[in-house]
Amino acid sequence: MALSLADLLGISGLHLKNLGSTRTPLTAAIDWVAVTELENPQSFLSGGELVLTTGARQGTADAQRSFVRQIKRAGAVGIGFGIGFEHDSVPPALLAEANRWAVPVVEVPYSTPFIAIGKLVADARSADHYAKLERLLREHQVLARSLLTGGGLPALLKKLGSMVATDLSVTQYGGEVAATSPGTTPDDAGWHAVALSTGKRDASTLWLRQPFHDDGIVDYARGLISIELNNVVQRRHSARQIAGQVISDIVRGTLEPADSAARLENLGISPTAKNFVLLVSTEESKFASLATITLPTELETSIAGTIDSEGRQELLLVVPTASGDPATLGRALSHQMYNLGITAPVGIGGAYSQANGLRWSYFEAREAATRGLEVNVPERLSLTSLLLASEDVPMADMAAEALGPLTAFDDAHGAELVETLETYLQLNGSVAAVAETLALHRNTVRYRLTQIAELTGYDPALTPDRVQLWLALAVRRLAPQS
């Protein structure tokens, strides 16, 4: 424990005498001992020192009073005046000025060397430093053990919170990862933010509610938390890949019903309970962040999976209906993505049970996401989604057969037959509207429609054929690749 002037006065071997006012406190901790004979030592002091002097440069009352004022401005804890050298006693002018500014003054007899006082203060500081290091090492071991024994971030934060005597929260991608008081939203006003380095642009932060006590343990803890966050991200990524593979197999209809149910249960999805799907599709450049995103607290009970489909990657959440309103949960996910700079639409599927219900919900969510709103709630079950979810109807093969000649012709000749067909169907078969939209002559549009009919065998002008082509385009847009 650091020594104070009161502690030094209590050491009989030093023979020190307090000459200052009885109202002047002597309890301030002494950080260091400074020996000086300068008239103005202020620029050489940093505060917290006990200044020892023999008064060699303080021959006049003005010099003595000036010396006290410099000591006061420097923030020193007091003056130790050595007698028997230049002065037989502490000068009255120095004492009067010291009492005026509440600066403690201690008389140091000729028999007491200044180095004895300096050694005592240094030994006390060293003992304090050693005790602090021992305490930090013990605390380091406690924090590391909390991770190594499987407690994870919640256990580490609980231990750290007791050490710094405050509430803690770790956020990543703008969402809470772990906290001593879950659900608390930290803010800059009442919380102190400590940036965590994970090697990723995930805005990971350790928040400490103010006030708190930190003796150096927070710096060590931030390193442990950063390592654990990286581990959490890796585990999350692996788990979502595994879940995505299972869900992808179910969506493609490659599993038997009993096998599908067993695999869903292994993922923690009850086949008999109703679940709905939240789906986000992004480009590859943004998928790394989306694939490892921290889910909002409201979606913690959902099962997340990642699926590769047609050159785009999908994050799919299977959410129990008991979790809440699908639109509200979709908005929570969208807000979380916004914090990452991802603005992809969220598609919502209907709530169904069993593996085939999951297929229906997936295709509904996928079709809903194409509407482009921030959050897209499911409409009534479309014919396309229903046919895609059916294991007995080879819709993808039928679509490939119908559109294959068009895509092959486009690739070979740099034509735009598929785009023309899509625009024609979207504009309800209006040749004039297609020509205006695509900046083409009407005869060019008619010629292309003739080419489409000749290549596919389906005439877009006929209602049955138009339905066939519309379904083929919808399947091409929605169906996952085999």
Tab-separated table of C-alpha atoms in Angstrom:
chain	number	residue	atom	x	y	z
A	1	MET	CA	0.000	0.000	0.000
A	2	ALA	CA	1.353	3.448	-0.956
A	3	LEU	CA	2.635	5.529	1.954
A	4	SER	CA	1.226	8.893	3.008
A	5	LEU	CA	2.802	11.659	5.093
A	6	ALA	CA	0.804	10.370	8.063
A	7	ASP	CA	2.453	6.937	7.561
A	8	LEU	CA	5.943	8.476	7.430
A	9	LEU	CA	5.292	10.509	10.575
A	10	GLY	CA	4.313	7.281	12.305
A	11	ILE	CA	7.734	5.660	11.624
A	12	SER	CA	9.706	6.458	14.817
A	13	GLY	CA	13.124	5.814	13.243
A	14	LEU	CA	12.746	8.763	10.874
A	15	HIS	CA	12.145	11.323	13.655
A	16	LEU	CA	9.953	13.459	11.393
A	17	LYS	CA	7.870	16.299	12.795
A	18	ASN	CA	4.713	17.806	11.304
A	19	LEU	CA	4.999	21.604	11.357
A	20	GLY	CA	2.048	22.433	9.151
A	21	SER	CA	-1.451	23.418	10.197
A	22	THR	CA	-3.452	20.719	11.970
A	23	ARG	CA	-6.190	21.357	9.391
A	24	THR	CA	-3.946	20.328	6.515
A	25	PRO	CA	-4.663	16.684	5.519
A	26	LEU	CA	-1.735	14.257	5.510
A	27	THR	CA	-3.491	11.260	3.952
A	28	ALA	CA	-2.655	11.739	0.258
A	29	ALA	CA	-0.643	8.820	-1.174
A	30	ILE	CA	2.973	9.652	-2.043
A	31	ASP	CA	3.731	8.596	-5.630
A	32	TRP	CA	7.415	9.442	-5.479
A	33	VAL	CA	10.094	11.424	-3.590
A	34	ALA	CA	11.726	14.383	-5.372
A	35	VAL	CA	14.885	15.962	-3.931
A	36	THR	CA	15.502	19.489	-5.227
A	37	GLU	CA	17.389	22.672	-4.409
A	38	LEU	CA	15.950	24.648	-7.306
A	39	GLU	CA	14.209	27.973	-6.724
A	40	ASN	CA	11.389	26.906	-9.066
A	41	PRO	CA	11.091	23.101	-9.400
A	42	GLN	CA	7.530	23.157	-10.812
A	43	SER	CA	8.474	22.135	-14.370
A	44	PHE	CA	10.267	19.030	-13.012
A	45	LEU	CA	7.301	17.764	-11.000
A	46	SER	CA	4.308	15.790	-12.304
A	47	GLY	CA	2.151	15.750	-9.155
A	48	GLY	CA	1.918	13.393	-6.178
A	49	GLU	CA	5.544	13.858	-5.046
A	50	LEU	CA	6.906	14.554	-1.574
A	51	VAL	CA	9.432	17.348	-2.253
A	52	LEU	CA	12.550	17.185	-0.067
A	53	THR	CA	14.808	20.253	0.182
A	54	THR	CA	17.416	21.840	2.471
A	55	GLY	CA	16.423	25.348	1.325
A	56	ALA	CA	19.838	26.128	-0.179
A	57	ARG	CA	18.259	28.581	-2.694
A	58	GLN	CA	15.673	29.954	-0.289
A	59	GLY	CA	17.610	32.577	1.590
A	60	THR	CA	14.879	35.221	1.519
A	61	ALA	CA	11.275	35.234	2.635
A	62	ASP	CA	10.128	36.011	-0.930
A	63	ALA	CA	12.053	33.013	-2.271
A	64	GLN	CA	10.548	30.778	0.409
A	65	ARG	CA	6.995	31.904	-0.312
A	66	SER	CA	7.574	31.509	-4.067
A	67	PHE	CA	8.888	27.971	-3.525
A	68	VAL	CA	5.703	26.954	-1.679
A	69	ARG	CA	3.482	28.354	-4.456
A	70	GLN	CA	5.412	26.427	-7.101
A	71	ILE	CA	5.008	23.218	-5.077
A	72	LYS	CA	1.268	23.863	-4.746
A	73	ARG	CA	0.840	24.473	-8.483
A	74	ALA	CA	2.734	21.270	-9.315
A	75	GLY	CA	0.301	19.173	-7.232
A	76	ALA	CA	2.918	17.801	-4.806
A	77	VAL	CA	1.621	16.172	-1.602
A	78	GLY	CA	3.908	18.159	0.712
A	79	ILE	CA	7.351	19.509	1.603
A	80	GLY	CA	9.989	17.741	3.657
A	81	PHE	CA	12.389	20.430	4.888
A	82	GLY	CA	15.813	19.222	5.973
A	83	ILE	CA	17.295	21.281	8.838
A	84	GLY	CA	20.915	21.545	9.988
A	85	PHE	CA	22.255	22.516	6.556
A	86	GLU	CA	21.318	26.004	5.286
A	87	HIS	CA	18.668	26.506	7.959
A	88	ASP	CA	18.596	25.508	11.618
A	89	SER	CA	14.796	25.401	11.527
A	90	VAL	CA	12.023	25.628	8.978
A	91	PRO	CA	11.747	29.311	7.954
A	92	PRO	CA	8.621	31.049	9.357
A	93	ALA	CA	7.780	32.650	5.982
A	94	LEU	CA	7.744	29.210	4.312
A	95	LEU	CA	5.512	27.793	7.048
A	96	ALA	CA	3.071	30.700	6.867
A	97	GLU	CA	2.766	30.420	3.077
A	98	ALA	CA	2.372	26.642	3.315
A	99	ASN	CA	-0.462	26.968	5.839
A	100	ARG	CA	-2.094	29.581	3.642
A	101	TRP	CA	-2.168	27.147	0.675
A	102	ALA	CA	-2.785	24.006	2.785
A	103	VAL	CA	0.569	22.485	1.792
A	104	PRO	CA	1.822	20.017	4.458
A	105	VAL	CA	5.331	20.707	5.814
A	106	VAL	CA	7.398	18.069	7.579
A	107	GLU	CA	10.665	18.799	9.385
A	108	VAL	CA	13.431	16.318	8.530
A	109	PRO	CA	16.232	16.267	11.137
A	110	TYR	CA	19.913	16.324	10.112
A	111	SER	CA	20.282	12.714	11.265
A	112	THR	CA	17.697	11.417	8.784
A	113	PRO	CA	19.068	11.117	5.225
A	114	PHE	CA	16.675	11.913	2.401
A	115	ILE	CA	17.511	8.567	0.798
A	116	ALA	CA	15.960	6.730	3.754
A	117	ILE	CA	12.636	8.421	3.070
A	118	GLY	CA	12.946	7.767	-0.675
A	119	LYS	CA	13.680	4.075	-0.112
A	120	LEU	CA	10.638	3.598	2.103
A	121	VAL	CA	8.338	5.220	-0.468
A	122	ALA	CA	9.902	3.219	-3.348
A	123	ASP	CA	9.599	-0.067	-1.430
A	124	ALA	CA	5.939	0.626	-0.696
A	125	ARG	CA	5.269	1.439	-4.353
A	126	SER	CA	7.071	-1.735	-5.475
A	127	ALA	CA	5.067	-3.827	-3.011
A	128	ASP	CA	1.873	-2.264	-4.367
A	129	HIS	CA	2.925	-2.967	-7.937
A	130	TYR	CA	3.838	-6.567	-7.108
A	131	ALA	CA	0.533	-7.119	-5.305
A	132	LYS	CA	-1.326	-5.666	-8.303
A	133	LEU	CA	0.532	-7.994	-10.671
A	134	GLU	CA	-0.268	-10.992	-8.499
A	135	ARG	CA	-3.938	-9.977	-8.391
A	136	LEU	CA	-4.019	-9.467	-12.169
A	137	LEU	CA	-2.430	-12.874	-12.759
A	138	ARG	CA	-5.054	-14.511	-10.544
A	139	GLU	CA	-7.805	-12.641	-12.384
A	140	HIS	CA	-6.290	-13.632	-15.753
A	141	GLN	CA	-6.425	-17.283	-14.707
A	142	VAL	CA	-10.033	-16.944	-13.550
A	143	LEU	CA	-11.109	-15.388	-16.873
A	144	ALA	CA	-9.193	-17.898	-18.996
A	145	ARG	CA	-10.592	-20.801	-16.947
A	146	SER	CA	-14.147	-19.530	-17.472
A	147	LEU	CA	-13.620	-19.910	-21.246
A	148	LEU	CA	-11.656	-23.149	-21.178
A	149	THR	CA	-14.242	-24.903	-18.999
A	150	GLY	CA	-16.944	-24.291	-21.615
A	151	GLY	CA	-18.686	-21.328	-20.026
A	152	GLY	CA	-18.088	-19.171	-23.084
A	153	LEU	CA	-18.588	-15.422	-23.235
A	154	PRO	CA	-21.476	-15.333	-20.713
A	155	ALA	CA	-19.286	-16.959	-18.032
A	156	LEU	CA	-16.339	-14.694	-18.863
A	157	LEU	CA	-18.497	-11.555	-18.695
A	158	LYS	CA	-19.975	-12.652	-15.375
A	159	LYS	CA	-16.482	-13.035	-13.863
A	160	LEU	CA	-15.229	-9.802	-15.415
A	161	GLY	CA	-18.336	-7.930	-14.262
A	162	SER	CA	-17.654	-8.892	-10.651
A	163	MET	CA	-14.018	-7.766	-11.012
A	164	VAL	CA	-14.847	-4.319	-12.387
A	165	ALA	CA	-18.102	-3.986	-10.398
A	166	THR	CA	-20.438	-3.098	-13.256
A	167	ASP	CA	-22.688	-4.445	-16.021
A	168	LEU	CA	-21.068	-5.568	-19.267
A	169	SER	CA	-22.247	-6.220	-22.808
A	170	VAL	CA	-20.527	-7.481	-25.961
A	171	THR	CA	-22.002	-6.445	-29.297
A	172	GLN	CA	-21.071	-7.617	-32.786
A	173	TYR	CA	-22.555	-6.493	-36.095
A	174	GLY	CA	-24.581	-4.057	-33.997
A	175	GLY	CA	-26.327	-6.860	-32.080
A	176	GLU	CA	-25.882	-8.243	-28.589
A	177	VAL	CA	-23.698	-11.354	-28.385
A	178	ALA	CA	-23.565	-11.728	-24.601
A	179	ALA	CA	-24.309	-9.543	-21.582
A	180	THR	CA	-24.457	-9.678	-17.808
A	181	SER	CA	-27.948	-8.136	-18.085
A	182	PRO	CA	-29.333	-9.454	-21.406
A	183	GLY	CA	-31.567	-7.120	-23.360
A	184	THR	CA	-29.870	-3.947	-22.104
A	185	THR	CA	-29.001	-1.490	-24.863
A	186	PRO	CA	-25.682	0.293	-24.209
A	187	ASP	CA	-25.332	3.952	-25.179
A	188	ASP	CA	-22.495	6.446	-25.320
A	189	ALA	CA	-23.890	8.489	-22.447
A	190	GLY	CA	-23.876	5.929	-19.641
A	191	TRP	CA	-21.489	3.289	-21.001
A	192	HIS	CA	-17.788	3.140	-21.843
A	193	ALA	CA	-17.001	1.488	-25.197
A	194	VAL	CA	-13.891	-0.645	-25.722
A	195	ALA	CA	-13.227	-1.675	-29.343
A	196	LEU	CA	-12.517	-5.376	-29.878
A	197	SER	CA	-10.154	-6.493	-32.619
A	198	THR	CA	-11.335	-9.617	-34.443
A	199	GLY	CA	-9.729	-9.104	-37.837
A	200	LYS	CA	-13.172	-8.561	-39.375
A	201	ARG	CA	-15.223	-5.452	-40.048
A	202	ASP	CA	-17.864	-6.471	-37.545
A	203	ALA	CA	-17.821	-3.459	-35.161
A	204	SER	CA	-17.273	-5.700	-32.150
A	205	THR	CA	-17.409	-3.744	-28.895
A	206	LEU	CA	-17.140	-4.422	-25.173
A	207	TRP	CA	-19.404	-2.049	-23.235
A	208	LEU	CA	-18.925	-1.239	-19.533
A	209	ARG	CA	-21.630	0.608	-17.629
A	210	GLN	CA	-20.166	3.635	-15.866
A	211	PRO	CA	-18.812	3.968	-13.222
A	212	PHE	CA	-16.545	0.920	-13.032
A	213	HIS	CA	-13.243	-0.114	-11.454
A	214	ASP	CA	-10.418	-1.190	-13.758
A	215	ASP	CA	-6.939	-2.049	-12.525
A	216	GLY	CA	-5.773	-3.323	-15.929
A	217	ILE	CA	-7.907	-6.459	-16.219
A	218	VAL	CA	-10.082	-5.001	-19.017
A	219	ASP	CA	-7.133	-4.882	-21.437
A	220	TYR	CA	-6.447	-8.569	-20.846
A	221	ALA	CA	-10.149	-9.448	-21.070
A	222	ARG	CA	-10.576	-7.696	-24.420
A	223	GLY	CA	-7.938	-10.019	-25.913
A	224	LEU	CA	-9.748	-13.102	-24.600
A	225	ILE	CA	-13.093	-11.795	-25.835
A	226	SER	CA	-11.668	-11.096	-29.307
A	227	ILE	CA	-10.342	-14.658	-29.547
A	228	GLU	CA	-13.636	-16.112	-28.363
A	229	LEU	CA	-15.629	-13.968	-30.807
A	230	ASN	CA	-13.555	-15.372	-33.656
A	231	ASN	CA	-14.249	-18.871	-32.350
A	232	VAL	CA	-17.966	-18.095	-32.075
A	233	VAL	CA	-18.055	-16.840	-35.671
A	234	GLN	CA	-16.290	-19.965	-36.937
A	235	ARG	CA	-18.630	-22.275	-35.002
A	236	ARG	CA	-21.645	-20.301	-36.197
A	237	HIS	CA	-20.456	-20.482	-39.808
A	238	SER	CA	-19.910	-24.249	-39.618
A	239	ALA	CA	-23.263	-24.875	-37.918
A	240	ARG	CA	-25.097	-22.827	-40.547
A	241	GLN	CA	-23.378	-24.676	-43.381
A	242	ILE	CA	-24.451	-28.025	-41.883
A	243	ALA	CA	-28.026	-26.807	-41.325
A	244	GLY	CA	-28.104	-25.342	-44.826
A	245	GLN	CA	-27.099	-28.649	-46.374
A	246	VAL	CA	-29.886	-30.494	-44.566
A	247	ILE	CA	-32.482	-27.875	-45.470
A	248	SER	CA	-31.205	-27.794	-49.055
A	249	ASP	CA	-31.652	-31.574	-49.342
A	250	ILE	CA	-35.195	-31.271	-48.002
A	251	VAL	CA	-36.017	-28.410	-50.366
A	252	ARG	CA	-34.701	-30.379	-53.351
A	253	GLY	CA	-36.708	-33.430	-52.287
A	254	THR	CA	-33.726	-35.790	-52.164
A	255	LEU	CA	-34.640	-37.282	-48.755
A	256	GLU	CA	-37.267	-39.790	-47.725
A	257	PRO	CA	-39.952	-38.400	-45.348
A	258	ALA	CA	-38.659	-40.370	-42.342
A	259	ASP	CA	-35.090	-39.275	-43.035
A	260	SER	CA	-36.210	-35.659	-43.441
A	261	ALA	CA	-37.992	-35.714	-40.072
A	262	ALA	CA	-34.972	-37.260	-38.338
A	263	ARG	CA	-32.580	-34.700	-39.780
A	264	LEU	CA	-34.841	-31.805	-38.828
A	265	GLU	CA	-34.976	-33.075	-35.260
A	266	ASN	CA	-31.174	-33.305	-35.208
A	267	LEU	CA	-31.057	-29.629	-36.112
A	268	GLY	CA	-33.480	-28.789	-33.308
A	269	ILE	CA	-36.481	-28.276	-35.608
A	270	SER	CA	-39.638	-30.071	-34.543
A	271	PRO	CA	-41.284	-31.553	-37.670
A	272	THR	CA	-44.697	-31.633	-35.965
A	273	ALA	CA	-44.596	-27.966	-34.914
A	274	LYS	CA	-45.401	-25.115	-37.261
A	275	ASN	CA	-42.424	-23.106	-38.513
A	276	PHE	CA	-42.033	-20.340	-41.057
A	277	VAL	CA	-39.023	-19.316	-43.128
A	278	LEU	CA	-37.221	-15.973	-43.266
A	279	LEU	CA	-34.966	-15.786	-46.303
A	280	VAL	CA	-32.359	-13.298	-47.509
A	281	SER	CA	-30.465	-13.664	-50.783
A	282	THR	CA	-27.290	-11.657	-51.430
A	283	GLU	CA	-24.393	-11.464	-53.800
A	284	GLU	CA	-21.223	-13.346	-52.927
A	285	SER	CA	-19.305	-10.179	-51.965
A	286	LYS	CA	-21.649	-9.508	-49.037
A	287	PHE	CA	-22.427	-13.070	-48.066
A	288	ALA	CA	-19.431	-13.574	-45.751
A	289	SER	CA	-20.876	-11.011	-43.348
A	290	LEU	CA	-24.448	-12.226	-43.758
A	291	ALA	CA	-23.494	-15.881	-43.218
A	292	THR	CA	-22.041	-15.137	-39.765
A	293	ILE	CA	-24.390	-12.351	-38.698
A	294	THR	CA	-25.446	-12.223	-35.056
A	295	LEU	CA	-29.192	-12.755	-35.025
A	296	PRO	CA	-31.479	-10.373	-33.124
A	297	THR	CA	-32.497	-11.597	-29.677
A	298	GLU	CA	-36.027	-12.234	-30.926
A	299	LEU	CA	-34.682	-14.816	-33.379
A	300	GLU	CA	-32.407	-16.711	-30.994
A	301	THR	CA	-34.712	-19.767	-31.051
A	302	SER	CA	-34.562	-20.009	-34.850
A	303	ILE	CA	-32.297	-22.375	-36.795
A	304	ALA	CA	-30.118	-20.632	-39.380
A	305	GLY	CA	-28.682	-22.221	-42.498
A	306	THR	CA	-26.753	-21.021	-45.536
A	307	ILE	CA	-27.532	-22.252	-49.052
A	308	ASP	CA	-25.776	-21.699	-52.389
A	309	SER	CA	-28.329	-21.272	-55.161
A	310	GLU	CA	-27.931	-20.119	-58.774
A	311	GLY	CA	-24.833	-18.036	-58.148
A	312	ARG	CA	-26.381	-16.290	-55.168
A	313	GLN	CA	-26.124	-17.200	-51.515
A	314	GLU	CA	-29.070	-17.408	-49.156
A	315	LEU	CA	-29.381	-17.089	-45.409
A	316	LEU	CA	-32.445	-19.038	-44.335
A	317	LEU	CA	-34.010	-18.998	-40.856
A	318	VAL	CA	-36.501	-21.638	-39.743
A	319	VAL	CA	-38.523	-19.857	-37.066
A	320	PRO	CA	-41.071	-21.444	-34.676
A	321	THR	CA	-44.418	-19.652	-34.858
A	322	ALA	CA	-44.242	-19.139	-31.083
A	323	SER	CA	-41.333	-16.708	-31.621
A	324	GLY	CA	-43.683	-13.906	-32.618
A	325	ASP	CA	-45.157	-12.031	-35.544
A	326	PRO	CA	-43.287	-12.930	-38.773
A	327	ALA	CA	-43.321	-9.354	-40.114
A	328	THR	CA	-41.929	-7.973	-36.830
A	329	LEU	CA	-39.183	-10.600	-36.804
A	330	GLY	CA	-38.450	-9.879	-40.464
A	331	ARG	CA	-38.013	-6.190	-39.644
A	332	ALA	CA	-35.668	-7.067	-36.762
A	333	LEU	CA	-33.527	-9.129	-39.158
A	334	SER	CA	-33.611	-6.364	-41.769
A	335	HIS	CA	-32.477	-3.799	-39.173
A	336	GLN	CA	-29.634	-6.078	-38.122
A	337	MET	CA	-28.534	-6.415	-41.749
A	338	TYR	CA	-28.715	-2.653	-42.196
A	339	ASN	CA	-26.105	-2.321	-39.445
A	340	LEU	CA	-23.805	-4.397	-41.686
A	341	GLY	CA	-24.531	-2.336	-44.768
A	342	ILE	CA	-26.701	-5.080	-46.337
A	343	THR	CA	-29.966	-3.873	-47.818
A	344	ALA	CA	-31.262	-7.104	-49.351
A	345	PRO	CA	-35.019	-7.751	-49.024
A	346	VAL	CA	-36.286	-10.257	-46.465
A	347	GLY	CA	-38.780	-12.805	-47.765
A	348	ILE	CA	-41.229	-14.493	-45.385
A	349	GLY	CA	-42.848	-17.884	-45.971
A	350	GLY	CA	-46.034	-19.261	-44.505
A	351	ALA	CA	-46.203	-21.313	-41.304
A	352	TYR	CA	-46.424	-25.066	-41.877
A	353	SER	CA	-45.415	-28.281	-40.177
A	354	GLN	CA	-43.505	-31.305	-41.510
A	355	ALA	CA	-40.650	-31.353	-44.028
A	356	ASN	CA	-42.891	-30.685	-47.012
A	357	GLY	CA	-44.326	-27.672	-45.191
A	358	LEU	CA	-40.766	-26.392	-44.852
A	359	ARG	CA	-40.404	-26.744	-48.630
A	360	TRP	CA	-43.580	-24.713	-49.209
A	361	SER	CA	-42.478	-22.020	-46.786
A	362	TYR	CA	-39.049	-21.832	-48.434
A	363	PHE	CA	-40.464	-21.281	-51.910
A	364	GLU	CA	-43.010	-18.784	-50.599
A	365	ALA	CA	-40.227	-16.855	-48.859
A	366	ARG	CA	-38.074	-16.974	-51.980
A	367	GLU	CA	-40.896	-15.730	-54.155
A	368	ALA	CA	-41.807	-13.035	-51.610
A	369	ALA	CA	-38.206	-11.744	-51.573
A	370	THR	CA	-38.434	-11.030	-55.318
A	371	ARG	CA	-41.005	-8.306	-54.619
A	372	GLY	CA	-38.133	-6.105	-53.440
A	373	LEU	CA	-39.622	-4.518	-50.331
A	374	GLU	CA	-37.559	-4.273	-47.169
A	375	VAL	CA	-39.725	-7.004	-45.602
A	376	ASN	CA	-42.031	-9.077	-47.802
A	377	VAL	CA	-44.827	-10.998	-46.099
A	378	PRO	CA	-46.187	-14.112	-47.851
A	379	GLU	CA	-49.171	-13.833	-50.100
A	380	ARG	CA	-51.506	-16.719	-50.779
A	381	LEU	CA	-49.706	-19.883	-51.851
A	382	SER	CA	-48.814	-19.400	-55.512
A	383	LEU	CA	-49.124	-22.102	-58.141
A	384	THR	CA	-45.394	-21.865	-58.806
A	385	SER	CA	-44.418	-22.367	-55.154
A	386	LEU	CA	-46.872	-25.218	-54.779
A	387	LEU	CA	-45.546	-27.037	-57.842
A	388	LEU	CA	-41.922	-26.435	-56.809
A	389	ALA	CA	-42.605	-27.837	-53.347
A	390	SER	CA	-44.127	-30.992	-54.822
A	391	GLU	CA	-41.676	-33.858	-54.948
A	392	ASP	CA	-43.642	-35.539	-57.745
A	393	VAL	CA	-43.560	-32.733	-60.315
A	394	PRO	CA	-40.174	-32.253	-62.083
A	395	MET	CA	-40.681	-28.516	-62.520
A	396	ALA	CA	-37.013	-27.638	-62.862
A	397	ASP	CA	-36.607	-30.159	-65.689
A	398	MET	CA	-39.745	-28.888	-67.395
A	399	ALA	CA	-38.509	-25.286	-67.143
A	400	ALA	CA	-35.084	-26.211	-68.509
A	401	GLU	CA	-36.713	-28.056	-71.417
A	402	ALA	CA	-38.946	-25.102	-72.290
A	403	LEU	CA	-36.356	-22.345	-71.923
A	404	GLY	CA	-33.212	-24.251	-72.892
A	405	PRO	CA	-33.520	-23.428	-76.635
A	406	LEU	CA	-33.938	-19.716	-75.824
A	407	THR	CA	-30.935	-19.477	-73.516
A	408	ALA	CA	-28.816	-21.447	-76.008
A	409	PHE	CA	-29.860	-19.102	-78.848
A	410	ASP	CA	-29.147	-16.017	-76.711
A	411	ASP	CA	-25.687	-17.325	-75.781
A	412	ALA	CA	-24.830	-18.219	-79.364
A	413	HIS	CA	-26.103	-15.059	-81.071
A	414	GLY	CA	-26.002	-12.420	-78.326
A	415	ALA	CA	-29.770	-12.154	-78.583
A	416	GLU	CA	-32.234	-11.162	-75.876
A	417	LEU	CA	-35.111	-13.573	-76.378
A	418	VAL	CA	-35.433	-14.514	-72.685
A	419	GLU	CA	-35.514	-10.858	-71.610
A	420	THR	CA	-38.071	-10.082	-74.316
A	421	LEU	CA	-40.259	-12.984	-73.169
A	422	GLU	CA	-40.070	-11.937	-69.510
A	423	THR	CA	-40.962	-8.349	-70.372
A	424	TYR	CA	-43.818	-9.477	-72.649
A	425	LEU	CA	-45.371	-11.615	-69.892
A	426	GLN	CA	-44.866	-8.924	-67.223
A	427	LEU	CA	-46.631	-6.371	-69.434
A	428	ASN	CA	-49.588	-8.673	-70.045
A	429	GLY	CA	-48.773	-9.392	-73.705
A	430	SER	CA	-48.688	-5.763	-74.905
A	431	VAL	CA	-46.347	-5.510	-77.893
A	432	ALA	CA	-46.417	-1.699	-77.744
A	433	ALA	CA	-45.478	-1.652	-74.053
A	434	VAL	CA	-42.619	-4.115	-74.631
A	435	ALA	CA	-41.300	-2.030	-77.516
A	436	GLU	CA	-41.361	1.113	-75.371
A	437	THR	CA	-39.745	-0.596	-72.357
A	438	LEU	CA	-36.952	-2.253	-74.336
A	439	ALA	CA	-36.538	0.652	-76.785
A	440	LEU	CA	-37.342	-1.603	-79.765
A	441	HIS	CA	-39.476	-1.286	-82.867
A	442	ARG	CA	-42.782	-3.121	-82.624
A	443	ASN	CA	-41.905	-5.292	-85.594
A	444	THR	CA	-38.708	-6.321	-83.828
A	445	VAL	CA	-40.763	-7.428	-80.806
A	446	ARG	CA	-43.141	-9.397	-83.054
A	447	TYR	CA	-40.201	-11.033	-84.850
A	448	ARG	CA	-38.669	-12.073	-81.518
A	449	LEU	CA	-41.983	-13.532	-80.325
A	450	THR	CA	-42.127	-15.562	-83.543
A	451	GLN	CA	-38.597	-16.820	-82.864
A	452	ILE	CA	-39.608	-17.790	-79.307
A	453	ALA	CA	-42.578	-19.774	-80.596
A	454	GLU	CA	-40.448	-21.556	-83.180
A	455	LEU	CA	-37.613	-22.418	-80.753
A	456	THR	CA	-39.749	-23.545	-77.793
A	457	GLY	CA	-42.877	-24.826	-79.440
A	458	TYR	CA	-44.916	-22.533	-77.177
A	459	ASP	CA	-46.640	-19.503	-78.692
A	460	PRO	CA	-46.681	-16.580	-76.197
A	461	ALA	CA	-49.815	-15.236	-77.846
A	462	LEU	CA	-51.833	-18.312	-76.806
A	463	THR	CA	-53.050	-18.449	-73.205
A	464	PRO	CA	-52.162	-22.144	-72.484
A	465	ASP	CA	-48.698	-21.677	-73.966
A	466	ARG	CA	-48.256	-18.352	-72.182
A	467	VAL	CA	-49.013	-20.033	-68.836
A	468	GLN	CA	-46.468	-22.720	-69.615
A	469	LEU	CA	-43.778	-20.157	-70.418
A	470	TRP	CA	-44.672	-18.023	-67.382
A	471	LEU	CA	-44.320	-21.058	-65.099
A	472	ALA	CA	-40.999	-21.961	-66.718
A	473	LEU	CA	-39.636	-18.457	-66.099
A	474	ALA	CA	-40.929	-18.460	-62.502
A	475	VAL	CA	-39.307	-21.838	-61.846
A	476	ARG	CA	-36.066	-20.659	-63.445
A	477	ARG	CA	-36.085	-17.678	-61.066
A	478	LEU	CA	-37.082	-19.536	-57.904
A	479	ALA	CA	-35.921	-23.129	-58.096
A	480	PRO	CA	-32.645	-24.101	-56.387
A	481	GLN	CA	-30.078	-25.742	-58.607
A	482	SER	CA	-29.648	-29.476	-58.242
